[in-house]
Short mmCIF file of C-alpha atoms (C1' of nucleotides) in Angstrom, two decimals:
data_model
loop_
_atom_site.label_atom_id
_atom_site.label_comp_id
_atom_site.label_asym_id
_atom_site.label_seq_id
_atom_site.Cartn_x
_atom_site.Cartn_y
_atom_site.Cartn_z
CA MET A 359 22.61 -68.76 -48.33
CA GLY A 360 24.69 -65.68 -47.88
CA ILE A 361 24.41 -62.50 -45.95
CA ARG A 362 21.91 -59.90 -47.03
CA LEU A 363 22.28 -56.27 -46.06
CA PHE A 364 20.05 -53.26 -46.50
CA ASN A 365 21.82 -50.81 -48.75
CA THR A 366 20.82 -47.21 -48.13
CA TYR A 367 21.82 -46.35 -51.68
CA THR A 368 19.31 -48.72 -53.30
CA ARG A 369 16.99 -48.99 -50.32
CA GLN A 370 16.91 -52.70 -50.79
CA LEU A 371 18.17 -55.82 -49.17
CA GLU A 372 21.11 -57.00 -51.23
CA GLU A 373 23.13 -60.17 -51.18
CA PHE A 374 26.54 -59.29 -49.81
CA THR A 375 29.58 -60.14 -51.89
CA PRO A 376 32.93 -58.51 -51.24
CA LEU A 377 35.00 -56.89 -53.95
CA ASP A 378 37.86 -59.28 -53.20
CA PRO A 379 37.94 -61.83 -56.05
CA ALA A 380 38.69 -64.52 -53.49
CA GLY A 381 35.59 -63.49 -51.60
CA GLN A 382 37.49 -63.27 -48.32
CA GLN A 383 38.61 -59.73 -47.58
CA VAL A 384 36.02 -57.16 -46.58
CA LYS A 385 36.94 -53.50 -46.46
CA MET A 386 34.86 -51.57 -44.02
CA TYR A 387 34.92 -47.91 -43.11
CA THR A 388 33.05 -46.58 -40.13
CA CYS A 389 32.58 -42.97 -39.14
CA GLY A 390 34.00 -42.55 -35.68
CA PRO A 391 33.65 -40.00 -32.90
CA THR A 392 34.42 -36.33 -32.83
CA VAL A 393 36.63 -36.17 -29.78
CA TYR A 394 35.41 -32.99 -28.13
CA ASN A 395 33.60 -34.68 -25.28
CA HIS A 396 32.73 -38.13 -23.94
CA ALA A 397 30.85 -40.07 -26.57
CA HIS A 398 27.24 -40.67 -25.59
CA ILE A 399 25.33 -43.93 -25.78
CA GLY A 400 23.74 -42.90 -29.05
CA ASN A 401 27.20 -42.77 -30.58
CA PHE A 402 27.96 -46.14 -29.10
CA ARG A 403 24.82 -47.64 -30.49
CA ALA A 404 26.27 -47.01 -33.93
CA TYR A 405 29.65 -48.44 -32.96
CA LEU A 406 28.01 -51.51 -31.44
CA PHE A 407 26.02 -52.11 -34.60
CA GLU A 408 29.25 -51.92 -36.58
CA ASP A 409 30.87 -54.29 -34.10
CA LEU A 410 28.03 -56.76 -34.55
CA LEU A 411 28.39 -56.49 -38.30
CA GLN A 412 32.13 -57.08 -38.18
CA ARG A 413 31.81 -60.01 -35.80
CA HIS A 414 29.08 -61.64 -37.84
CA LEU A 415 31.05 -61.25 -41.06
CA GLU A 416 34.00 -62.84 -39.30
CA ALA A 417 31.87 -65.66 -37.97
CA ARG A 418 30.85 -66.29 -41.56
CA GLY A 419 34.47 -66.60 -42.58
CA TYR A 420 35.29 -63.16 -43.89
CA GLN A 421 38.39 -61.25 -42.95
CA VAL A 422 37.34 -57.75 -42.12
CA GLU A 423 39.70 -54.83 -42.40
CA ARG A 424 38.05 -52.01 -40.62
CA VAL A 425 38.84 -48.34 -40.28
CA MET A 426 37.28 -45.98 -37.77
CA ASN A 427 38.30 -42.39 -38.02
CA LEU A 428 38.68 -39.91 -35.17
CA THR A 429 37.65 -36.37 -35.95
CA ASP A 430 40.05 -34.30 -33.89
CA VAL A 431 39.61 -30.97 -35.59
CA ASP A 432 36.32 -29.21 -36.26
CA ASP A 433 34.26 -26.35 -34.84
CA LYS A 434 33.40 -28.19 -31.65
CA THR A 435 36.85 -29.52 -30.81
CA ILE A 436 38.32 -26.08 -31.38
CA ARG A 437 35.63 -24.36 -29.36
CA ASN A 438 35.85 -26.74 -26.43
CA SER A 439 39.62 -26.82 -26.35
CA ARG A 440 39.75 -23.05 -26.22
CA GLU A 441 37.17 -23.00 -23.45
CA ALA A 442 39.29 -25.49 -21.59
CA GLY A 443 42.37 -23.39 -22.23
CA ARG A 444 44.31 -26.25 -23.76
CA ARG A 445 46.03 -26.84 -27.02
CA LEU A 446 43.80 -28.70 -29.45
CA ALA A 447 45.93 -31.84 -29.57
CA ASP A 448 46.23 -32.01 -25.78
CA PHE A 449 42.52 -31.52 -25.42
CA THR A 450 41.45 -34.12 -27.94
CA ALA A 451 43.97 -36.62 -26.54
CA ILE A 452 41.89 -36.73 -23.35
CA TYR A 453 38.78 -37.73 -25.24
CA LYS A 454 40.57 -40.13 -27.53
CA ASP A 455 41.78 -42.02 -24.47
CA ALA A 456 38.33 -41.94 -22.94
CA PHE A 457 36.85 -43.21 -26.16
CA PHE A 458 39.12 -46.24 -26.26
CA GLN A 459 38.34 -47.01 -22.63
CA ASP A 460 34.65 -46.94 -23.44
CA VAL A 461 35.17 -49.11 -26.50
CA ASP A 462 36.83 -51.69 -24.28
CA THR A 463 34.13 -51.43 -21.65
CA LEU A 464 31.53 -52.20 -24.30
CA ARG A 465 33.67 -55.02 -25.72
CA ILE A 466 33.73 -53.45 -29.13
CA LYS A 467 36.42 -55.06 -31.20
CA ARG A 468 39.15 -52.65 -32.12
CA ALA A 469 39.34 -51.63 -35.74
CA GLN A 470 42.70 -52.17 -37.40
CA HIS A 471 43.06 -48.47 -38.02
CA PHE A 472 41.99 -45.42 -36.07
CA PRO A 473 43.28 -42.60 -38.22
CA ALA A 474 42.97 -39.08 -36.85
CA ALA A 475 42.26 -36.15 -39.12
CA THR A 476 45.17 -34.08 -37.88
CA GLU A 477 47.86 -36.66 -38.59
CA PRO A 478 50.25 -35.00 -41.06
CA ARG A 479 49.93 -37.72 -43.66
CA TYR A 480 46.16 -37.25 -43.81
CA ILE A 481 46.31 -33.46 -43.83
CA GLU A 482 48.71 -33.80 -46.77
CA ARG A 483 46.42 -36.19 -48.50
CA MET A 484 43.41 -33.97 -48.00
CA ILE A 485 45.32 -31.06 -49.50
CA SER A 486 46.44 -33.10 -52.48
CA MET A 487 42.90 -34.34 -53.06
CA ILE A 488 41.57 -30.81 -52.95
CA GLN A 489 44.29 -29.75 -55.37
CA GLN A 490 43.24 -32.48 -57.71
CA LEU A 491 39.62 -31.41 -57.49
CA GLU A 492 40.71 -27.85 -58.15
CA SER A 493 42.66 -28.88 -61.24
CA GLN A 494 39.55 -30.66 -62.48
CA GLY A 495 37.51 -27.52 -62.02
CA ILE A 496 35.51 -29.12 -59.26
CA ALA A 497 36.93 -27.16 -56.35
CA TYR A 498 37.20 -23.40 -56.25
CA GLN A 499 38.43 -20.84 -53.79
CA ALA A 500 35.86 -18.26 -52.83
CA GLU A 501 36.36 -14.68 -51.71
CA ASP A 502 36.45 -15.76 -48.09
CA LYS A 503 39.59 -17.78 -49.00
CA SER A 504 37.86 -21.08 -48.21
CA VAL A 505 37.75 -23.77 -50.86
CA TYR A 506 34.44 -25.28 -51.85
CA PHE A 507 33.19 -28.24 -53.82
CA ARG A 508 31.29 -27.17 -56.91
CA LEU A 509 28.20 -29.30 -56.64
CA SER A 510 27.11 -28.58 -60.18
CA LYS A 511 30.01 -30.79 -61.27
CA PHE A 512 28.65 -33.85 -59.54
CA PRO A 513 25.10 -34.63 -60.66
CA ASP A 514 24.90 -37.73 -58.51
CA TYR A 515 24.94 -35.65 -55.34
CA GLY A 516 21.78 -36.46 -53.42
CA LYS A 517 21.35 -39.99 -54.71
CA LEU A 518 22.32 -41.69 -51.47
CA ALA A 519 19.84 -39.66 -49.45
CA HIS A 520 17.35 -39.75 -52.31
CA LEU A 521 16.99 -36.04 -52.12
CA ASN A 522 16.02 -33.85 -55.00
CA LEU A 523 18.29 -30.88 -54.49
CA ASP A 524 15.99 -28.53 -56.31
CA GLU A 525 13.35 -29.12 -53.71
CA LEU A 526 15.49 -28.61 -50.67
CA ARG A 527 14.07 -26.18 -48.25
CA PRO A 528 16.51 -23.98 -46.41
CA SER A 529 16.30 -25.11 -42.83
CA GLY A 530 18.05 -22.27 -41.13
CA ARG A 531 21.05 -24.42 -40.40
CA ILE A 532 22.91 -23.14 -43.39
CA ALA A 533 25.67 -21.14 -41.82
CA ASN A 534 25.18 -17.47 -42.43
CA ASP A 535 28.88 -16.96 -43.05
CA GLU A 536 28.85 -18.92 -46.26
CA TYR A 537 27.41 -16.42 -48.64
CA GLU A 538 30.59 -16.36 -50.67
CA LYS A 539 29.82 -19.70 -52.22
CA GLU A 540 28.75 -19.94 -55.83
CA SER A 541 25.86 -22.12 -54.90
CA ILE A 542 24.21 -22.59 -51.55
CA GLY A 543 24.82 -26.33 -51.59
CA ASP A 544 28.55 -26.18 -52.22
CA PHE A 545 30.34 -27.56 -49.21
CA ALA A 546 33.67 -26.61 -47.71
CA LEU A 547 36.75 -28.64 -48.55
CA TRP A 548 39.16 -26.28 -46.87
CA LYS A 549 38.21 -23.65 -44.38
CA ALA A 550 40.23 -20.47 -44.28
CA TRP A 551 41.62 -19.51 -40.89
CA ASP A 552 39.27 -17.56 -38.68
CA GLU A 553 39.98 -15.75 -35.43
CA LYS A 554 37.95 -18.34 -33.59
CA ASP A 555 40.44 -20.96 -34.74
CA GLY A 556 43.22 -19.51 -32.58
CA ASP A 557 46.43 -21.35 -33.25
CA VAL A 558 44.72 -24.20 -35.09
CA ALA A 559 45.85 -23.90 -38.70
CA TRP A 560 47.83 -25.65 -41.39
CA ASP A 561 49.57 -24.15 -44.38
CA SER A 562 48.03 -24.92 -47.72
CA PRO A 563 48.12 -23.67 -51.31
CA TRP A 564 45.08 -21.58 -50.38
CA GLY A 565 46.61 -20.03 -47.31
CA ARG A 566 46.36 -21.00 -43.68
CA GLY A 567 43.31 -22.91 -42.65
CA ARG A 568 41.96 -26.30 -41.76
CA PRO A 569 40.23 -29.13 -43.58
CA GLY A 570 36.51 -29.35 -43.98
CA TRP A 571 34.83 -32.20 -42.23
CA HIS A 572 33.85 -34.33 -45.19
CA ILE A 573 37.23 -34.45 -46.88
CA GLU A 574 38.87 -36.17 -43.95
CA CYS A 575 36.84 -39.33 -44.37
CA SER A 576 37.48 -39.45 -48.09
CA ALA A 577 41.19 -39.01 -47.51
CA MET A 578 41.51 -41.55 -44.72
CA ALA A 579 39.24 -44.11 -46.29
CA THR A 580 41.00 -44.13 -49.64
CA ALA A 581 44.44 -43.92 -48.02
CA LEU A 582 43.89 -47.01 -45.90
CA LEU A 583 41.41 -49.07 -47.88
CA GLY A 584 41.94 -47.94 -51.45
CA PRO A 585 39.53 -46.31 -53.90
CA GLU A 586 36.78 -48.90 -53.47
CA ILE A 587 35.28 -49.92 -50.16
CA ASP A 588 32.88 -52.75 -49.51
CA ILE A 589 30.92 -51.39 -46.58
CA HIS A 590 30.61 -47.92 -45.17
CA CYS A 591 28.60 -47.39 -42.00
CA GLY A 592 27.40 -44.54 -39.89
CA GLY A 593 24.35 -43.07 -38.27
CA VAL A 594 21.39 -42.07 -40.40
CA ASP A 595 22.17 -38.46 -39.71
CA ASN A 596 25.40 -38.86 -41.63
CA ILE A 597 23.65 -39.80 -44.84
CA PHE A 598 23.12 -36.21 -45.75
CA PRO A 599 25.25 -34.30 -46.30
CA HIS A 600 28.32 -36.07 -44.95
CA HIS A 601 28.21 -39.30 -46.89
CA GLU A 602 26.97 -37.58 -50.02
CA ALA A 603 29.98 -35.32 -49.80
CA GLU A 604 32.30 -38.26 -49.27
CA ILE A 605 30.96 -39.91 -52.39
CA ALA A 606 31.33 -36.72 -54.41
CA GLN A 607 34.90 -36.03 -53.31
CA SER A 608 36.13 -39.59 -53.48
CA GLU A 609 34.60 -40.51 -56.80
CA CYS A 610 35.78 -37.30 -58.45
CA CYS A 611 39.30 -38.08 -57.26
CA THR A 612 39.44 -41.79 -57.98
CA GLY A 613 36.99 -42.22 -60.83
CA LYS A 614 35.74 -45.34 -59.11
CA LYS A 615 32.61 -46.26 -57.25
CA PHE A 616 33.52 -45.35 -53.69
CA VAL A 617 31.30 -47.65 -51.63
CA ARG A 618 29.39 -50.77 -52.54
CA TYR A 619 27.13 -51.12 -49.49
CA TRP A 620 26.02 -48.20 -47.38
CA LEU A 621 24.64 -49.18 -43.98
CA HIS A 622 23.09 -46.71 -41.59
CA CYS A 623 21.96 -47.14 -38.07
CA ALA A 624 18.81 -45.48 -36.75
CA HIS A 625 18.84 -43.08 -33.85
CA LEU A 626 18.70 -43.84 -30.22
CA MET A 627 16.00 -42.29 -28.13
CA VAL A 628 15.85 -42.12 -24.38
CA ASP A 629 12.53 -42.48 -22.58
CA GLY A 630 10.77 -41.97 -25.88
CA GLN A 631 12.43 -38.71 -26.72
CA LYS A 632 15.51 -37.52 -28.49
CA MET A 633 18.40 -37.55 -26.08
CA SER A 634 19.35 -34.06 -25.05
CA LYS A 635 21.06 -32.39 -22.17
CA LYS A 636 18.14 -30.03 -21.72
CA LEU A 637 15.69 -32.86 -21.15
CA GLY A 638 18.03 -34.48 -18.68
CA ASN A 639 17.96 -37.76 -20.56
CA PHE A 640 21.48 -37.52 -21.90
CA TYR A 641 23.74 -40.43 -21.02
CA THR A 642 27.35 -41.22 -21.59
CA LEU A 643 28.56 -44.73 -20.94
CA ARG A 644 30.23 -43.41 -17.82
CA ASP A 645 26.87 -42.22 -16.51
CA LEU A 646 25.56 -45.77 -16.74
CA ILE A 647 28.62 -47.22 -15.06
CA GLU A 648 28.13 -44.74 -12.23
CA LYS A 649 24.60 -46.01 -11.84
CA GLY A 650 26.04 -49.45 -11.23
CA PHE A 651 25.57 -51.01 -14.63
CA THR A 652 28.29 -52.85 -16.46
CA GLY A 653 29.59 -52.43 -19.94
CA ARG A 654 28.17 -55.71 -21.08
CA GLU A 655 24.73 -54.78 -19.74
CA ALA A 656 24.89 -51.59 -21.79
CA ARG A 657 26.15 -53.66 -24.70
CA TYR A 658 23.17 -55.98 -24.42
CA ALA A 659 20.67 -53.13 -24.15
CA LEU A 660 22.10 -51.24 -27.11
CA LEU A 661 22.72 -54.23 -29.34
CA THR A 662 19.54 -56.26 -29.05
CA VAL A 663 17.32 -54.05 -31.15
CA ASN A 664 17.76 -54.19 -34.90
CA TYR A 665 20.06 -51.43 -36.05
CA ARG A 666 17.60 -49.98 -38.54
CA LEU A 667 14.94 -49.39 -35.91
CA PRO A 668 14.92 -46.48 -33.54
CA LEU A 669 15.98 -47.81 -30.16
CA ASN A 670 14.21 -46.48 -27.12
CA PHE A 671 16.75 -46.65 -24.33
CA THR A 672 15.46 -46.77 -20.75
CA LEU A 673 16.86 -47.72 -17.38
CA PRO A 674 14.26 -50.49 -16.97
CA GLY A 675 15.55 -51.72 -20.32
CA LEU A 676 19.00 -51.97 -18.77
CA GLU A 677 17.54 -53.92 -15.85
CA SER A 678 15.96 -56.24 -18.36
CA ALA A 679 19.32 -56.65 -20.04
CA ARG A 680 20.85 -57.55 -16.69
CA ALA A 681 18.21 -60.21 -16.04
CA SER A 682 18.62 -61.72 -19.50
CA LEU A 683 22.38 -61.87 -19.11
CA ALA A 684 22.02 -63.49 -15.71
CA ARG A 685 19.95 -66.22 -17.31
CA ILE A 686 22.64 -66.80 -19.91
CA ASP A 687 25.31 -66.81 -17.18
CA GLU A 688 23.43 -69.41 -15.19
CA TRP A 689 23.03 -71.59 -18.21
CA VAL A 690 26.70 -71.40 -19.16
CA ASP A 691 27.65 -72.20 -15.59
CA ARG A 692 25.38 -75.23 -15.52
CA LEU A 693 26.71 -76.51 -18.81
CA THR A 694 30.28 -75.96 -17.70
CA ALA A 695 29.74 -77.84 -14.46
CA HIS A 696 27.99 -80.66 -16.25
CA ALA A 697 30.41 -80.94 -19.15
CA ALA A 698 33.33 -81.20 -16.73
CA GLY A 699 35.88 -81.35 -19.49
CA ALA A 700 34.14 -83.98 -21.61
CA SER A 701 34.80 -84.01 -25.35
CA PRO A 702 31.99 -82.47 -27.39
CA THR A 703 29.62 -84.71 -29.24
CA ALA A 704 26.81 -83.74 -31.54
CA THR A 705 23.46 -83.07 -29.93
CA PRO A 706 20.08 -82.59 -31.58
CA LEU A 707 19.91 -79.20 -29.90
CA SER A 708 22.82 -77.91 -31.95
CA ASP A 709 20.62 -76.82 -34.84
CA PHE A 710 19.58 -73.81 -32.79
CA THR A 711 23.01 -72.47 -33.55
CA GLU A 712 22.35 -72.53 -37.27
CA LYS A 713 19.09 -70.68 -36.73
CA PHE A 714 20.98 -68.05 -34.79
CA PHE A 715 23.43 -67.35 -37.59
CA ALA A 716 20.80 -67.63 -40.30
CA ALA A 717 18.83 -64.86 -38.60
CA LEU A 718 21.88 -62.60 -38.47
CA ASP A 719 22.47 -63.26 -42.15
CA GLU A 720 19.22 -61.45 -42.77
CA ASP A 721 20.38 -57.87 -42.25
CA LEU A 722 21.55 -58.58 -38.69
CA ASN A 723 18.16 -59.63 -37.36
CA ILE A 724 19.28 -59.77 -33.77
CA SER A 725 15.84 -60.38 -32.27
CA GLY A 726 15.33 -63.27 -34.64
CA ALA A 727 18.73 -64.61 -33.61
CA LEU A 728 18.19 -64.35 -29.87
CA ALA A 729 14.92 -66.29 -29.98
CA PRO A 730 16.60 -69.61 -30.92
CA LEU A 731 19.33 -68.89 -28.39
CA PHE A 732 16.79 -68.64 -25.60
CA ASP A 733 14.96 -71.66 -26.98
CA LEU A 734 18.24 -73.53 -26.75
CA ILE A 735 18.76 -72.34 -23.20
CA ARG A 736 15.30 -73.41 -22.13
CA GLU A 737 15.46 -76.80 -23.79
CA SER A 738 18.93 -77.69 -22.60
CA ASN A 739 18.15 -76.52 -19.07
CA SER A 740 15.10 -78.70 -19.18
CA ALA A 741 17.15 -81.64 -20.43
CA LEU A 742 19.61 -81.07 -17.60
CA ASN A 743 16.76 -81.09 -15.08
CA ARG A 744 15.58 -84.41 -16.47
CA SER A 745 19.15 -85.75 -16.48
CA GLU A 746 18.83 -86.30 -20.20
CA LEU A 747 21.88 -84.34 -21.31
CA SER A 748 25.21 -86.12 -21.36
CA PRO A 749 28.42 -84.33 -20.37
CA ALA A 750 29.61 -84.68 -23.97
CA GLU A 751 26.43 -83.03 -25.22
CA ALA A 752 26.83 -80.27 -22.67
CA ALA A 753 30.37 -79.78 -23.96
CA GLN A 754 28.99 -79.51 -27.48
CA LEU A 755 26.45 -76.91 -26.43
CA LEU A 756 29.20 -74.95 -24.76
CA ALA A 757 31.19 -75.07 -27.98
CA ASP A 758 28.09 -73.85 -29.84
CA TRP A 759 27.69 -71.09 -27.32
CA ARG A 760 31.27 -69.96 -27.82
CA ARG A 761 30.57 -69.61 -31.55
CA ILE A 762 27.44 -67.62 -30.85
CA ASP A 763 29.19 -65.49 -28.30
CA SER A 764 32.02 -64.69 -30.67
CA VAL A 765 29.36 -62.51 -32.30
CA LEU A 766 27.43 -61.37 -29.24
CA GLY A 767 30.27 -60.77 -26.82
CA PHE A 768 27.99 -61.34 -23.85
CA GLU A 769 29.77 -63.94 -21.75
CA ARG A 770 30.58 -62.91 -18.22
CA GLU A 771 34.22 -62.47 -17.48
CA ALA A 772 35.40 -65.01 -14.96
CA ALA A 773 35.90 -63.39 -11.59
CA ALA A 774 38.42 -64.85 -9.20
CA ILE A 775 36.83 -65.88 -5.93
CA PRO A 776 38.76 -64.55 -2.94
CA ALA A 777 40.18 -67.14 -0.52
CA ASP A 778 38.28 -65.76 2.46
CA VAL A 779 35.00 -66.17 0.62
CA LEU A 780 35.91 -69.73 -0.30
CA ALA A 781 36.69 -70.42 3.34
CA LEU A 782 33.27 -69.12 4.38
CA VAL A 783 31.64 -71.33 1.79
CA GLU A 784 33.50 -74.31 3.25
CA GLN A 785 32.30 -73.44 6.73
CA ARG A 786 28.78 -73.05 5.45
CA GLN A 787 28.88 -76.44 3.77
CA GLN A 788 29.93 -77.96 7.09
CA ALA A 789 27.12 -76.16 8.90
CA ARG A 790 24.65 -77.42 6.33
CA ALA A 791 25.95 -80.95 6.67
CA ASP A 792 25.40 -80.59 10.41
CA LYS A 793 21.93 -79.13 9.72
CA GLU A 794 22.87 -75.98 11.60
CA TRP A 795 20.56 -73.87 9.44
CA LYS A 796 20.85 -70.70 11.44
CA LYS A 797 24.62 -70.70 11.22
CA SER A 798 24.39 -71.59 7.56
CA ASP A 799 22.14 -68.61 6.86
CA GLU A 800 24.42 -66.27 8.78
CA LEU A 801 27.34 -67.44 6.72
CA ARG A 802 25.36 -66.85 3.55
CA ASP A 803 24.74 -63.25 4.66
CA GLU A 804 28.40 -62.86 5.47
CA ILE A 805 29.34 -64.09 2.01
CA LEU A 806 26.79 -61.75 0.49
CA ALA A 807 28.33 -58.86 2.40
CA LYS A 808 31.59 -59.69 0.69
CA GLY A 809 29.89 -59.33 -2.66
CA TRP A 810 29.05 -62.93 -3.51
CA VAL A 811 25.80 -64.81 -3.84
CA VAL A 812 25.90 -68.44 -2.89
CA LYS A 813 23.35 -70.85 -4.29
CA ASP A 814 22.95 -74.48 -3.32
CA THR A 815 22.63 -76.55 -6.45
CA LYS A 816 22.65 -80.25 -7.11
CA GLU A 817 26.25 -79.89 -8.08
CA GLY A 818 27.08 -78.18 -4.78
CA PRO A 819 27.35 -74.54 -3.74
CA LYS A 820 27.69 -72.06 -6.54
CA LEU A 821 29.09 -68.56 -6.23
CA THR A 822 28.26 -65.63 -8.41
CA PRO A 823 29.30 -62.01 -8.01
CA ARG A 824 26.46 -59.92 -6.67
"C1'" G B 1483 6.49 -28.63 -47.99
"C1'" G B 1484 9.98 -32.94 -49.70
"C1'" C B 1485 12.12 -37.64 -48.22
"C1'" G B 1486 12.57 -41.62 -44.66
"C1'" G B 1487 11.64 -44.90 -40.14
"C1'" G B 1488 7.99 -46.57 -36.71
"C1'" G B 1489 2.92 -47.74 -34.03
"C1'" U B 1490 2.20 -55.86 -32.17
"C1'" A B 1491 0.76 -57.71 -24.27
"C1'" G B 1492 2.72 -53.75 -18.41
"C1'" C B 1493 7.92 -52.88 -21.01
"C1'" C B 1494 11.35 -54.41 -25.25
"C1'" A B 1495 10.45 -56.95 -29.72
"C1'" A B 1496 10.31 -61.08 -34.33
"C1'" G B 1497 8.26 -63.42 -38.36
"C1'" U B 1498 4.30 -64.40 -41.50
"C1'" G B 1499 -1.74 -64.07 -47.05
"C1'" G B 1500 -4.07 -69.45 -43.20
"C1'" G B 1501 -1.80 -71.78 -35.80
"C1'" A B 1502 0.79 -63.97 -33.08
"C1'" A B 1503 8.65 -65.96 -31.98
"C1'" G B 1504 11.76 -64.56 -28.06
"C1'" G B 1505 13.36 -61.49 -23.70
"C1'" C B 1506 12.05 -58.68 -19.14
"C1'" C B 1507 8.31 -57.91 -15.44
"C1'" G B 1508 3.98 -60.27 -12.95
"C1'" A B 1509 0.83 -64.67 -10.98
"C1'" G B 1510 0.59 -69.88 -9.69
"C1'" G B 1511 3.31 -74.50 -9.31
"C1'" U B 1512 7.67 -78.35 -9.06
"C1'" C B 1513 12.34 -78.64 -6.62
"C1'" U B 1514 14.93 -76.92 -2.00
"C1'" G B 1515 16.30 -76.96 5.41
"C1'" C B 1516 15.30 -71.93 3.69
"C1'" A B 1517 16.64 -68.93 -0.25
"C1'" A B 1518 18.31 -68.45 -5.17
"C1'" A B 1519 18.52 -70.52 -9.85
"C1'" A B 1520 16.33 -73.78 -13.15
"C1'" C B 1521 11.96 -75.93 -15.09
"C1'" C B 1522 6.41 -76.11 -15.91
"C1'" U B 1523 1.73 -73.37 -16.45
"C1'" C B 1524 -0.73 -68.70 -17.12
"C1'" U B 1525 -0.33 -63.51 -19.14
"C1'" A B 1526 -2.64 -59.93 -27.07
"C1'" U B 1527 -10.14 -64.04 -29.71
"C1'" G B 1528 -6.19 -59.66 -31.13
"C1'" A B 1529 -1.90 -56.03 -34.09
"C1'" G B 1530 -2.83 -47.04 -34.11
"C1'" U B 1531 -7.98 -45.85 -36.59
"C1'" G B 1532 -11.46 -46.47 -40.64
"C1'" G B 1533 -12.33 -48.62 -45.24
"C1'" G B 1534 -11.07 -52.04 -49.41
"C1'" U B 1535 -9.11 -56.64 -51.99
"C1'" U B 1536 -9.49 -61.99 -50.59
"C1'" C B 1537 -12.55 -68.14 -49.08
"C1'" G B 1538 -9.21 -65.98 -45.40
"C1'" A B 1539 -5.53 -59.77 -43.67
"C1'" C B 1540 -1.32 -58.33 -38.15
"C1'" U B 1541 0.66 -59.24 -43.19
"C1'" C B 1542 -1.51 -56.54 -49.58
"C1'" C B 1543 -4.10 -51.65 -51.20
"C1'" C B 1544 -6.32 -46.70 -49.88
"C1'" A B 1545 -7.34 -42.86 -46.40
"C1'" C B 1546 -6.60 -40.80 -41.75
"C1'" C B 1547 -4.27 -40.26 -36.65
"C1'" C B 1548 0.08 -40.35 -33.58
"C1'" C B 1549 5.57 -40.75 -32.54
"C1'" C B 1550 10.72 -40.18 -34.30
"C1'" G B 1551 14.29 -38.51 -37.84
"C1'" C B 1552 16.77 -35.95 -42.19
"C1'" C B 1553 16.34 -31.57 -45.49
"C1'" U B 1554 23.86 -28.64 -46.17
"C1'" C B 1555 29.78 -30.08 -40.94
"C1'" C B 1556 24.77 -34.63 -35.26
"C1'" A B 1557 26.21 -41.67 -34.55
#
RNA sequence: GGCGGGGUAGCCAAGUGGGAAGGCCGAGGUCUGCAAAACCUCUAUGAGUGGGUUCGACUCCCACCCCCGCCUCCA
């Protein structure tokens, strides 16, 4: 059985088959950050969902070519860079770097391409796409010198979001400086220079200005992946109008169906409410790190709720993630100690692994996948307690775990134990052998003070970072 | 007003027209010099509310309540 994914366009679970005739290559485009600030954990929830999707596809044998764009020019980047008194490129460079650091902290696999909107080749491509749309009578320049997409030329607009455009209610968010448009729904392809733009401008056939937001994704996606893409992801808030606009622009330019599977991730909430700076429940990844949490703990907390469900993020939830990871760590450590380099041999417990992947096949049902993992942990721990697991079987379970973790990315990074700590452990072992319990306990405290927890197991003392 | 998503134990959460997964927390126990971990046991006679269909409903249908989101540049 193959992978099934929920397609926003059809609102149905669909069997996934890539466009590639060989059924191997998967082309995936993911909307990335606008680099005007540190990305917040809601942004990262989307990127983690995309990471899970990529990793699962790869575990199932696909080769994923993924693009994530960086929006480095828009109202917010311009505004914030001017407030900071820096050139736009210098300003966004700070947040691009920060973004990649955060991506690494969360163990998100790097996409092959991270195109930025302001790269000359993409600006050129956006301009040539707009020119093409203009020659087709789809784009027009309004009195304000900006260029707009003539929605009346693309009847499919609204189909992704399942919106009936005639029934749209003006929500007050329609910018009041866009009265020059032929129709209220027409969206900007090219924005004429404005005083607020300062020195941010490119020359174009329509005068100086900058690209609209939507066109950048169409340009970068088709430039890097071609006219047809297998999977396009983003947050639900991108469905309308951003992804509708992408479809309209791309399909009018290429004449081909732009995207075959649209996947959208639900919003993150914090403490039951929408995350906002006003409510004081706004977190960046860095905020969590400052509170003493690790990237993988955040990864666990943000990844272990199905992507189509709203995720209520809480600090107790992070604590829970920490405890769950500790259980996995302990289990891996036990298996490693027991396997002791033995060659893997099949064990009846291995079928849990198939259940894990089968659950992910079903629209990335992560909860359904974790259940058999924890079943496996419980049963193999129990077998170890009863001395009913051979080293070869332990080695097999470790191999199974590595397959599972290639998707989860949860395994603890090995930390080198400092020599002085090892020496203290030696001393403590001697004290214990001599039944000098008081000295032994003092040494344990001393080791703890150095950041390590020592546990006496059947296999001898075990050290874990505090 | 239109269109979506959701309401399952203290918290997070899955699947299913017929025994309510799993994780965290909590309680008791086994083990241990002690501790920790691990393991075992316990923790929803009940699924937002009220109806209906059915031999049987958490699951299907209807109504209502509540939460969250989108409705023209928010992941």
